CSV table of C-alpha atoms (C1' of nucleotides) in Angstrom, one decimal:
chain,number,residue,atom,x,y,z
P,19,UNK,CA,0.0,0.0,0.0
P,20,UNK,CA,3.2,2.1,0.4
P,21,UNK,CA,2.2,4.2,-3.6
P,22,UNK,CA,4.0,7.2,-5.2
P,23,UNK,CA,2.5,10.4,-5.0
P,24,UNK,CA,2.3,10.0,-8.6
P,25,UNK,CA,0.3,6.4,-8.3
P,26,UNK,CA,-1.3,7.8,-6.3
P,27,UNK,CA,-2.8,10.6,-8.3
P,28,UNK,CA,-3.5,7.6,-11.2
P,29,UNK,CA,-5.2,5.4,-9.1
P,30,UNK,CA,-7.7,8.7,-7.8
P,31,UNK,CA,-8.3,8.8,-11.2
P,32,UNK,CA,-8.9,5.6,-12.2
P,33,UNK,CA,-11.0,5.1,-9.8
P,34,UNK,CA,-13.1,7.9,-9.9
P,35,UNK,CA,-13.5,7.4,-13.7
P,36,UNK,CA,-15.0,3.9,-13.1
P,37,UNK,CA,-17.4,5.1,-10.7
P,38,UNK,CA,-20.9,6.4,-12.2
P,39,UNK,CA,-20.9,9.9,-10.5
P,40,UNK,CA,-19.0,13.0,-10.9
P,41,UNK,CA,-15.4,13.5,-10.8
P,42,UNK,CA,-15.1,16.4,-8.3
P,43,UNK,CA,-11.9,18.2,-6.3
P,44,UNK,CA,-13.4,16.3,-2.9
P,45,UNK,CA,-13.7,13.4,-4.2
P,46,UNK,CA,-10.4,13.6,-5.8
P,47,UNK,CA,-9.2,15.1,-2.5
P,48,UNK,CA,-11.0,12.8,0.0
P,49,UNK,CA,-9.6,9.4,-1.7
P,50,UNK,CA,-5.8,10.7,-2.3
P,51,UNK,CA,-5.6,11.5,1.6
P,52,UNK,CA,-7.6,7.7,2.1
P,53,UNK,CA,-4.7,6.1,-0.3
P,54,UNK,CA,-2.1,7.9,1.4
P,55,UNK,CA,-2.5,6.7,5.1
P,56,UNK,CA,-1.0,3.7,6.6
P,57,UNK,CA,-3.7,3.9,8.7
P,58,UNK,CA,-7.4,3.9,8.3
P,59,UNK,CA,-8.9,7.6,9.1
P,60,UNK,CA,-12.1,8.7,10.8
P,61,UNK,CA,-13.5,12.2,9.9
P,62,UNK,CA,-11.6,13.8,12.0
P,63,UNK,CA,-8.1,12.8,11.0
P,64,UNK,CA,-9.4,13.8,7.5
P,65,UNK,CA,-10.3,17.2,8.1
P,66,UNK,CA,-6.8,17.6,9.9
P,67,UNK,CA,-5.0,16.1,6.3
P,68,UNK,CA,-6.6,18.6,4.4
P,69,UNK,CA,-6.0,21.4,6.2
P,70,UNK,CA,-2.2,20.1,6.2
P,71,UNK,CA,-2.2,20.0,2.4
P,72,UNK,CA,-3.9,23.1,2.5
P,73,UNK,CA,-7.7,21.9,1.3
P,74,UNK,CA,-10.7,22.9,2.9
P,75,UNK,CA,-13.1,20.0,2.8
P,76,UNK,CA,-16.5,21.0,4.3
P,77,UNK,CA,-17.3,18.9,7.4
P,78,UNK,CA,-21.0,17.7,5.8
P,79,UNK,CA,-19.7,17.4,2.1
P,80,UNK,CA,-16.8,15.3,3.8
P,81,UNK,CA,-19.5,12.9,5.3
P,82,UNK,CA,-21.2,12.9,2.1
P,83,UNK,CA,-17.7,12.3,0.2
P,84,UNK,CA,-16.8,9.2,2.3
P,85,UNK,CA,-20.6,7.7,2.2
P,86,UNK,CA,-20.6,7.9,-1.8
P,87,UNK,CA,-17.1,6.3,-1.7
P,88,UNK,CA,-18.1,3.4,0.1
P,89,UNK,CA,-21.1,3.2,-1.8
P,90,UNK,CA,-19.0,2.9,-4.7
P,91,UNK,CA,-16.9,0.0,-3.2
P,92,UNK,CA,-13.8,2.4,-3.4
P,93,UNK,CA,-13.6,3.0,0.4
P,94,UNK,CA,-14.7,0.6,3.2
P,95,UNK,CA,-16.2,1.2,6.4
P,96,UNK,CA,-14.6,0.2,9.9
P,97,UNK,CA,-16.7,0.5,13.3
P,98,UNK,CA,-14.2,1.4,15.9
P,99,UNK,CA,-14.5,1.2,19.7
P,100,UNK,CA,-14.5,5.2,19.9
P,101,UNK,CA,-18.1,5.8,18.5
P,102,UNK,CA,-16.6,7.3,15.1
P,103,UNK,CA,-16.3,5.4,11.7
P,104,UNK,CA,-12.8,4.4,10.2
P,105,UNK,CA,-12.2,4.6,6.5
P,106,UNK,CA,-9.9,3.2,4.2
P,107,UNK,CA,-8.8,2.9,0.5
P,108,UNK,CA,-9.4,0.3,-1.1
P,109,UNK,CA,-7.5,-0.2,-4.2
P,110,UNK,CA,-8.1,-2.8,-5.6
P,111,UNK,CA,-12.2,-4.3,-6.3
P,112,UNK,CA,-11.8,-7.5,-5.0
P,113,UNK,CA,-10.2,-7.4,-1.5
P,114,UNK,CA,-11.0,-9.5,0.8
P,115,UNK,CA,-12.7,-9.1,4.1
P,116,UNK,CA,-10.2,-9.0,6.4
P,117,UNK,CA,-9.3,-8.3,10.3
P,118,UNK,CA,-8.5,-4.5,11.8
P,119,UNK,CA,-6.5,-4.3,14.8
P,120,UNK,CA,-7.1,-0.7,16.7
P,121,UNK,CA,-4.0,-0.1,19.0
P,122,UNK,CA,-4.9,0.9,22.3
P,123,UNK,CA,-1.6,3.2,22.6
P,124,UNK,CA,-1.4,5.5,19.4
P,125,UNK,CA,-5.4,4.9,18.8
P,126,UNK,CA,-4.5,3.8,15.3
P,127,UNK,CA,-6.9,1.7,12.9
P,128,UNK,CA,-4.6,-1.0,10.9
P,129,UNK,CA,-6.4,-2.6,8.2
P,130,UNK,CA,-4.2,-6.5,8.4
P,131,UNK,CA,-5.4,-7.5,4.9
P,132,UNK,CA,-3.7,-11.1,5.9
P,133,UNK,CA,-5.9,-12.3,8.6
P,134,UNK,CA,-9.4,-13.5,8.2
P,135,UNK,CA,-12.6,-14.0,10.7
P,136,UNK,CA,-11.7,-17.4,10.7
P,137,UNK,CA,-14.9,-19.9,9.5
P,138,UNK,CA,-17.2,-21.0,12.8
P,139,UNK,CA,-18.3,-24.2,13.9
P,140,UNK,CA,-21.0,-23.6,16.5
P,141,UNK,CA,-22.7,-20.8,15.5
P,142,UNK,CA,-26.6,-22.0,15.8
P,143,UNK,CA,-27.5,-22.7,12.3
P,144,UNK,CA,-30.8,-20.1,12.2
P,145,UNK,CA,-28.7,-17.4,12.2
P,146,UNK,CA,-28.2,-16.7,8.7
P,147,UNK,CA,-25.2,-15.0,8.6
P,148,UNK,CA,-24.2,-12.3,6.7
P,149,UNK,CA,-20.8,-10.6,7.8
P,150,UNK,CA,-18.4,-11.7,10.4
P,151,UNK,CA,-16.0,-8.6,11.5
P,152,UNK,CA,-12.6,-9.7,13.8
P,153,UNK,CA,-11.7,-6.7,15.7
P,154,UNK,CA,-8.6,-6.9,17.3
P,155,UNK,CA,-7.1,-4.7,20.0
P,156,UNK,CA,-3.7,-4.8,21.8
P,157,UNK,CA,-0.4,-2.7,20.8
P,158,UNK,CA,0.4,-2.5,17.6
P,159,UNK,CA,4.1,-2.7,15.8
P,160,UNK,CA,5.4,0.8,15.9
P,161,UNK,CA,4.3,1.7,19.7
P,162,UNK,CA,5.2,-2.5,20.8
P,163,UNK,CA,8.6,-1.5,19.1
P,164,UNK,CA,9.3,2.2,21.0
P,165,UNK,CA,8.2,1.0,24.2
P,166,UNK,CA,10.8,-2.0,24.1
P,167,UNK,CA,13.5,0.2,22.5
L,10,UNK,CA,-30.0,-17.0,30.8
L,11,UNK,CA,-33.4,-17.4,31.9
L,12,UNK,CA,-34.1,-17.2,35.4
L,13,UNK,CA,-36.8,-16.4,37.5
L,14,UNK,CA,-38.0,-13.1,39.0
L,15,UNK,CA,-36.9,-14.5,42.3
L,16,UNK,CA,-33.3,-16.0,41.0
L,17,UNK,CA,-32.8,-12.8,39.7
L,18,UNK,CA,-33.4,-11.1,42.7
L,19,UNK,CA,-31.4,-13.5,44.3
L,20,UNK,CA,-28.5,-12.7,41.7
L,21,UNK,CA,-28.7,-8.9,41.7
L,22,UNK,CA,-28.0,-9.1,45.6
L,23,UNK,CA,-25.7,-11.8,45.8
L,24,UNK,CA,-23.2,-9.9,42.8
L,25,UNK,CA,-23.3,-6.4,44.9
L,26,UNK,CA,-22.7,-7.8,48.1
L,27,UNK,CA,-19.5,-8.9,46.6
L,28,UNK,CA,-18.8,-6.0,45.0
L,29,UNK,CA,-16.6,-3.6,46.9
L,30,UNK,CA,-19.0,-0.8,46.3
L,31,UNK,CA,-22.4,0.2,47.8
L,32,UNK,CA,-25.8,-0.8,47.0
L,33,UNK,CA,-28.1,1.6,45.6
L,34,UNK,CA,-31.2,1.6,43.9
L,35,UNK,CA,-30.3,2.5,40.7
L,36,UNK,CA,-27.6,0.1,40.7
L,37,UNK,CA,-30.1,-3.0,41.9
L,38,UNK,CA,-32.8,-1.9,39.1
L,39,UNK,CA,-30.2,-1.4,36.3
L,40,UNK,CA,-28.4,-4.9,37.0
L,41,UNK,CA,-31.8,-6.9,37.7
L,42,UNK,CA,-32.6,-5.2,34.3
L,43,UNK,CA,-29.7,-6.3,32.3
L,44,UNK,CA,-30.0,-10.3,33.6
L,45,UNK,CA,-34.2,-10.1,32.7
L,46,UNK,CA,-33.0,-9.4,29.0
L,47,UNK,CA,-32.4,-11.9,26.6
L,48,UNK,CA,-30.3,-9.1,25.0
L,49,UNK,CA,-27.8,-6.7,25.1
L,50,UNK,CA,-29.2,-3.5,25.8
L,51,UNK,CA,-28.2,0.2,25.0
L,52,UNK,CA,-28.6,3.0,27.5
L,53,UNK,CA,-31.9,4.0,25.5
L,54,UNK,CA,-33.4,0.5,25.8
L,55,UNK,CA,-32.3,0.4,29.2
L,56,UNK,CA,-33.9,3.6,29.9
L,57,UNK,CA,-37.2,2.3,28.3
L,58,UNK,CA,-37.7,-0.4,30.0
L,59,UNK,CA,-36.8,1.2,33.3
L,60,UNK,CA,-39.8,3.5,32.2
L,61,UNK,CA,-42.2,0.6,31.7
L,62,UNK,CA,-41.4,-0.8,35.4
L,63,UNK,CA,-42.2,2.9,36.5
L,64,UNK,CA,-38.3,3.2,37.3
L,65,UNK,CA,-37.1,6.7,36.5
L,66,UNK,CA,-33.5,6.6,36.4
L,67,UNK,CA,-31.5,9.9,36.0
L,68,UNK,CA,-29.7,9.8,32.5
L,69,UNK,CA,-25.8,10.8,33.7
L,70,UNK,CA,-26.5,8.2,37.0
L,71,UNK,CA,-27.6,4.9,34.4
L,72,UNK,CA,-24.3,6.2,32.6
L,73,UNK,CA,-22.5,6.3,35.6
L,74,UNK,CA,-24.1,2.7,36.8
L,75,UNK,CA,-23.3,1.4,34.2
L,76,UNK,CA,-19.5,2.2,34.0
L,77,UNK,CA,-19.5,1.0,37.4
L,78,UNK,CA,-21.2,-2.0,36.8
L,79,UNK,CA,-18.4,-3.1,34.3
L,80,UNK,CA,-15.8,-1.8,35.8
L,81,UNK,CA,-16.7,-4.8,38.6
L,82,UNK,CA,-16.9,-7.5,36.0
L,83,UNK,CA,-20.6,-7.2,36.6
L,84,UNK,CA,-21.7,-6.3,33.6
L,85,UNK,CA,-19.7,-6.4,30.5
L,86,UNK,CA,-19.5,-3.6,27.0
L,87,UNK,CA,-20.3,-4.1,23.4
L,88,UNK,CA,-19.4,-1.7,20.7
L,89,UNK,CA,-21.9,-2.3,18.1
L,90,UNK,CA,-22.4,-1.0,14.2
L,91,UNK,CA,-25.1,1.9,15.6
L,92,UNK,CA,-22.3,3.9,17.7
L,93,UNK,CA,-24.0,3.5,21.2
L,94,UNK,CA,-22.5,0.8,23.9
L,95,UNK,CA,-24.6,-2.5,24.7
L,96,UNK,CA,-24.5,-4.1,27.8
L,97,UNK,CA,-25.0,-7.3,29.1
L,98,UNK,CA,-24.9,-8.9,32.7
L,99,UNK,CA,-22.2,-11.3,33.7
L,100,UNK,CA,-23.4,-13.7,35.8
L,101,UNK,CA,-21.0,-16.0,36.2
L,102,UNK,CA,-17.6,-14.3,37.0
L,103,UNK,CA,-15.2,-17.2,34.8
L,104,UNK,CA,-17.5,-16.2,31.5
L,105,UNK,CA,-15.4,-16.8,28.6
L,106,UNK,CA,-15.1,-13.9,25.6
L,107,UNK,CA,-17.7,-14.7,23.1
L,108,UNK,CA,-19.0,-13.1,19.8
L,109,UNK,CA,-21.7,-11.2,19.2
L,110,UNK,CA,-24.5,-11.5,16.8
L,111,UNK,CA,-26.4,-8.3,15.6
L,112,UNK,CA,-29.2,-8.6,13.7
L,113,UNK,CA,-29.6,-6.0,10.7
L,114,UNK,CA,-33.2,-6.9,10.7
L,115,UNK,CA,-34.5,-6.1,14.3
L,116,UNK,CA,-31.4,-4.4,15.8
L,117,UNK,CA,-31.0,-6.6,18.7
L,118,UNK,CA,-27.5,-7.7,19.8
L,119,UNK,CA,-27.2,-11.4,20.9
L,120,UNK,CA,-24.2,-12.9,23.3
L,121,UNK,CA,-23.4,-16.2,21.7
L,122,UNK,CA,-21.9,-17.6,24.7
L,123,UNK,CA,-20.8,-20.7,22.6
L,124,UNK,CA,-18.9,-18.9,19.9
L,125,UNK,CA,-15.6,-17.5,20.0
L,126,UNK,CA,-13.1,-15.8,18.3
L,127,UNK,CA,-10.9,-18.3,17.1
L,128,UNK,CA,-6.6,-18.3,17.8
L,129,UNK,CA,-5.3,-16.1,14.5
L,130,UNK,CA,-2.1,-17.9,12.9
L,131,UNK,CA,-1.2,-15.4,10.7
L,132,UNK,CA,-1.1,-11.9,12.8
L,133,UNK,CA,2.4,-10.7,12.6
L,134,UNK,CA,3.9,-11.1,15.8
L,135,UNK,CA,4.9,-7.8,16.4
L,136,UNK,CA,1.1,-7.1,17.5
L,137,UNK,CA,0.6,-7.8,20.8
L,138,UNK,CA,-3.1,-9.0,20.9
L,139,UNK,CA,-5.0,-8.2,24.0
L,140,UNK,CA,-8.5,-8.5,22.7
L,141,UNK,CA,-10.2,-10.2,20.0
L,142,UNK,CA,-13.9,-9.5,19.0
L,143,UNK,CA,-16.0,-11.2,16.5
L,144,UNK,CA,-18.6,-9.8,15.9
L,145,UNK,CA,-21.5,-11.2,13.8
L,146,UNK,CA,-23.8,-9.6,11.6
L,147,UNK,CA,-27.5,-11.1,9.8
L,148,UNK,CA,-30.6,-12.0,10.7
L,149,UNK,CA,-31.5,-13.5,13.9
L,150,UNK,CA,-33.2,-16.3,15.1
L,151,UNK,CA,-36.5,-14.6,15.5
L,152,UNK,CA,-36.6,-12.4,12.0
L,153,UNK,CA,-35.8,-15.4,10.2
L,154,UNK,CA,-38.2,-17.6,11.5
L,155,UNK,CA,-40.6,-14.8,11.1
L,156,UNK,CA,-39.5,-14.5,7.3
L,157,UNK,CA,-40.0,-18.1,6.9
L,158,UNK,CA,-42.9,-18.6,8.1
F,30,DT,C1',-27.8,8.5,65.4
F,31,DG,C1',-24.2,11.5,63.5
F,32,DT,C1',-20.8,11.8,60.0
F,33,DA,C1',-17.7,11.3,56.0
F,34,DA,C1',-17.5,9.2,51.8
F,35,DA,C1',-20.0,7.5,48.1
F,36,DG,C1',-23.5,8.1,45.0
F,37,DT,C1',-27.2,11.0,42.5
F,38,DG,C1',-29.5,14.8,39.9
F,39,DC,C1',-29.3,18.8,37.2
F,40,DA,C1',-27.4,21.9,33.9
F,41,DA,C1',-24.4,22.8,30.6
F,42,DC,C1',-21.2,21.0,27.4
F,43,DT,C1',-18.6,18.1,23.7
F,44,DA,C1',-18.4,15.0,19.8
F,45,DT,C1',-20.3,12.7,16.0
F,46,DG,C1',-23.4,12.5,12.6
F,47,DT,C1',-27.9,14.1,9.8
F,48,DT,C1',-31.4,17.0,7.3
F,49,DA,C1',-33.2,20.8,4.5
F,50,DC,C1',-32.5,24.0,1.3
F,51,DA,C1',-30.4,27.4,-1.5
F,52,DG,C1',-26.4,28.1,-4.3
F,53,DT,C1',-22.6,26.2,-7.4
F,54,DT,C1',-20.4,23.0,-10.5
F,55,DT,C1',-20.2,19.3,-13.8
F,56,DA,C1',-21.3,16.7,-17.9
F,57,DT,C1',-23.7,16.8,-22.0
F,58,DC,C1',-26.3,18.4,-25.9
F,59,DC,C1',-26.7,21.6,-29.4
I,9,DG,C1',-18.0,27.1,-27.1
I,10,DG,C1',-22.4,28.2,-24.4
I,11,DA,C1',-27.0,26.8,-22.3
I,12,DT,C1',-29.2,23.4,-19.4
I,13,DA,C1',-30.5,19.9,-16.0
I,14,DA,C1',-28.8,17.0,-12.7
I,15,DA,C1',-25.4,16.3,-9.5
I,16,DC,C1',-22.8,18.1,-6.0
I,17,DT,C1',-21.5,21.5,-2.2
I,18,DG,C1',-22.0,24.9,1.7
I,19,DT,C1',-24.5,26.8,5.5
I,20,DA,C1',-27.4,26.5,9.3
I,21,DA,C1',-30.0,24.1,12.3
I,22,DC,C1',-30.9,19.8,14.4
I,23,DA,C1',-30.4,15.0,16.6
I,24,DT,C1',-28.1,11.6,19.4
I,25,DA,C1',-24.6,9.6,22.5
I,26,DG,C1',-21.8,10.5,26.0
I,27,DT,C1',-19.1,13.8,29.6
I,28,DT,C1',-18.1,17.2,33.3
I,29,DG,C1',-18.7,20.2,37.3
I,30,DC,C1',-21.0,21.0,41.3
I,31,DA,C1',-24.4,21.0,44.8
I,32,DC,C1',-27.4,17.8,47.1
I,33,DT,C1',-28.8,13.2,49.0
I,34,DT,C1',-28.0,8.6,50.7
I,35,DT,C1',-25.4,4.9,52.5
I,36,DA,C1',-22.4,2.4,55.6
I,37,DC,C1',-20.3,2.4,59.7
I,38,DA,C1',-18.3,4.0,64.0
DNA sequence: TGTAAAGTGCAACTATGTTACAGTTTATCC
DNA sequence: GGATAAACTGTAACATAGTTGCACTTTACA
């Protein structure tokens, strides 16, 4: 996930031209800051990007910006444990479901593309089940690593 | 999980006697309230049915029970999907982690005692896991039977 | 039964997210 | 290239979930 500025900008594009809306500067903006970050971002760390990189992203057309780019299967979701939503890129259309690990140091959102919600056994078989979301918590590698020098 | 009136009586006095705090009203209705449900409830839900037994409950003070109550291992907290906390009573203190099942249909969150999270192989090891939550997402027992008929 | 600490209630506040509606921009057609 | 309708954006006002400060009340216990 570690892109060029310049892939960057291509895959933005890319993606917004396969999507069926408009092409506009948030959108544009919205999904280079998603594609950038190691992380996934809630609102918040979104509107602080943008005013960074010198964008002003208004706070309603920014929730509007990231529904219509999950809508679009270009962005996905993530329910966090601090009553806001998490969003990430997601670059390519066929990615898998996969785990997200919140650190309980930095507060970061890691989206571990490698590990699954493993397959259940037991689970009563009338609930039809439709997702199954692993949320992980702990310490995650960069805190784990500057707390044991 | 389903006792009787009196067993819960029973269970809400013998869980605050060992706690090492006091024993207050609000605290007694909000835990015999939490082991009557076969869900997990949100403050508003808690606050209804509080209503219903012609409880009233001060807002901040259920928020503040609450806390308490899992801060004791009494009670224990759900994020869910609809950014508010659920909460469930612990009865018995060894109670393993479990998943949870929300239903998309009827909204209500389920503790599947039975079902855990199962041991990752895969999470690089420089995470230092402290929690893992599965959490389920469908249709419920009840909504699908309703749907079938 | 008096007292200190623990718990409660109220008001005001913060954070996150939503709705309505008027104004602006985009894609498209001529 | 310019006009047009639909799509998108910005502002204000609102809704919901949860928190803080502080005065008041209740509990446990000597």
């Amino acid at each position: 996930m570690t892109m060029t500025p310049e892939e960057i900008n291509r895959t933005v594009s890319q993606l917004l031209d396969q999507a069926p809306g408009r092409s506009t500067r948030a959108r544009e903006s919205v999904l280079n800051i998603l594609l950038s970050a190691p992380t996934a971002l809630n609102h918040h760390n979104i509107e602080e990007v943008a005013k960074q990189r010198d964008l002003s992203i208004d706070r309603v057309t920014l929730y509007r910006t990231l529904d219509w780019l999950v809508e679009q299967g270009v962005a996905h979701r993530i329910a966090s444990v601090n009553r806001s939503w998490y969003f990430s890129a997601v670059a390519q259309p066929d990615m898998e479901p996969h785990a997200h690990f919140h650190c309980k140091k930095c507060q970061q959102i890691y989206c571990l593309e490698d590990v699954q919600a493993a397959p259940m056994h037991n689970l009563p078989k009338e609930y039809q089940l439709e997702e199954a979301d692993l949320c992980l918590q702990g310490q995650c590698v960069t805190c784990n690593r500057d707390a044991n020098g």
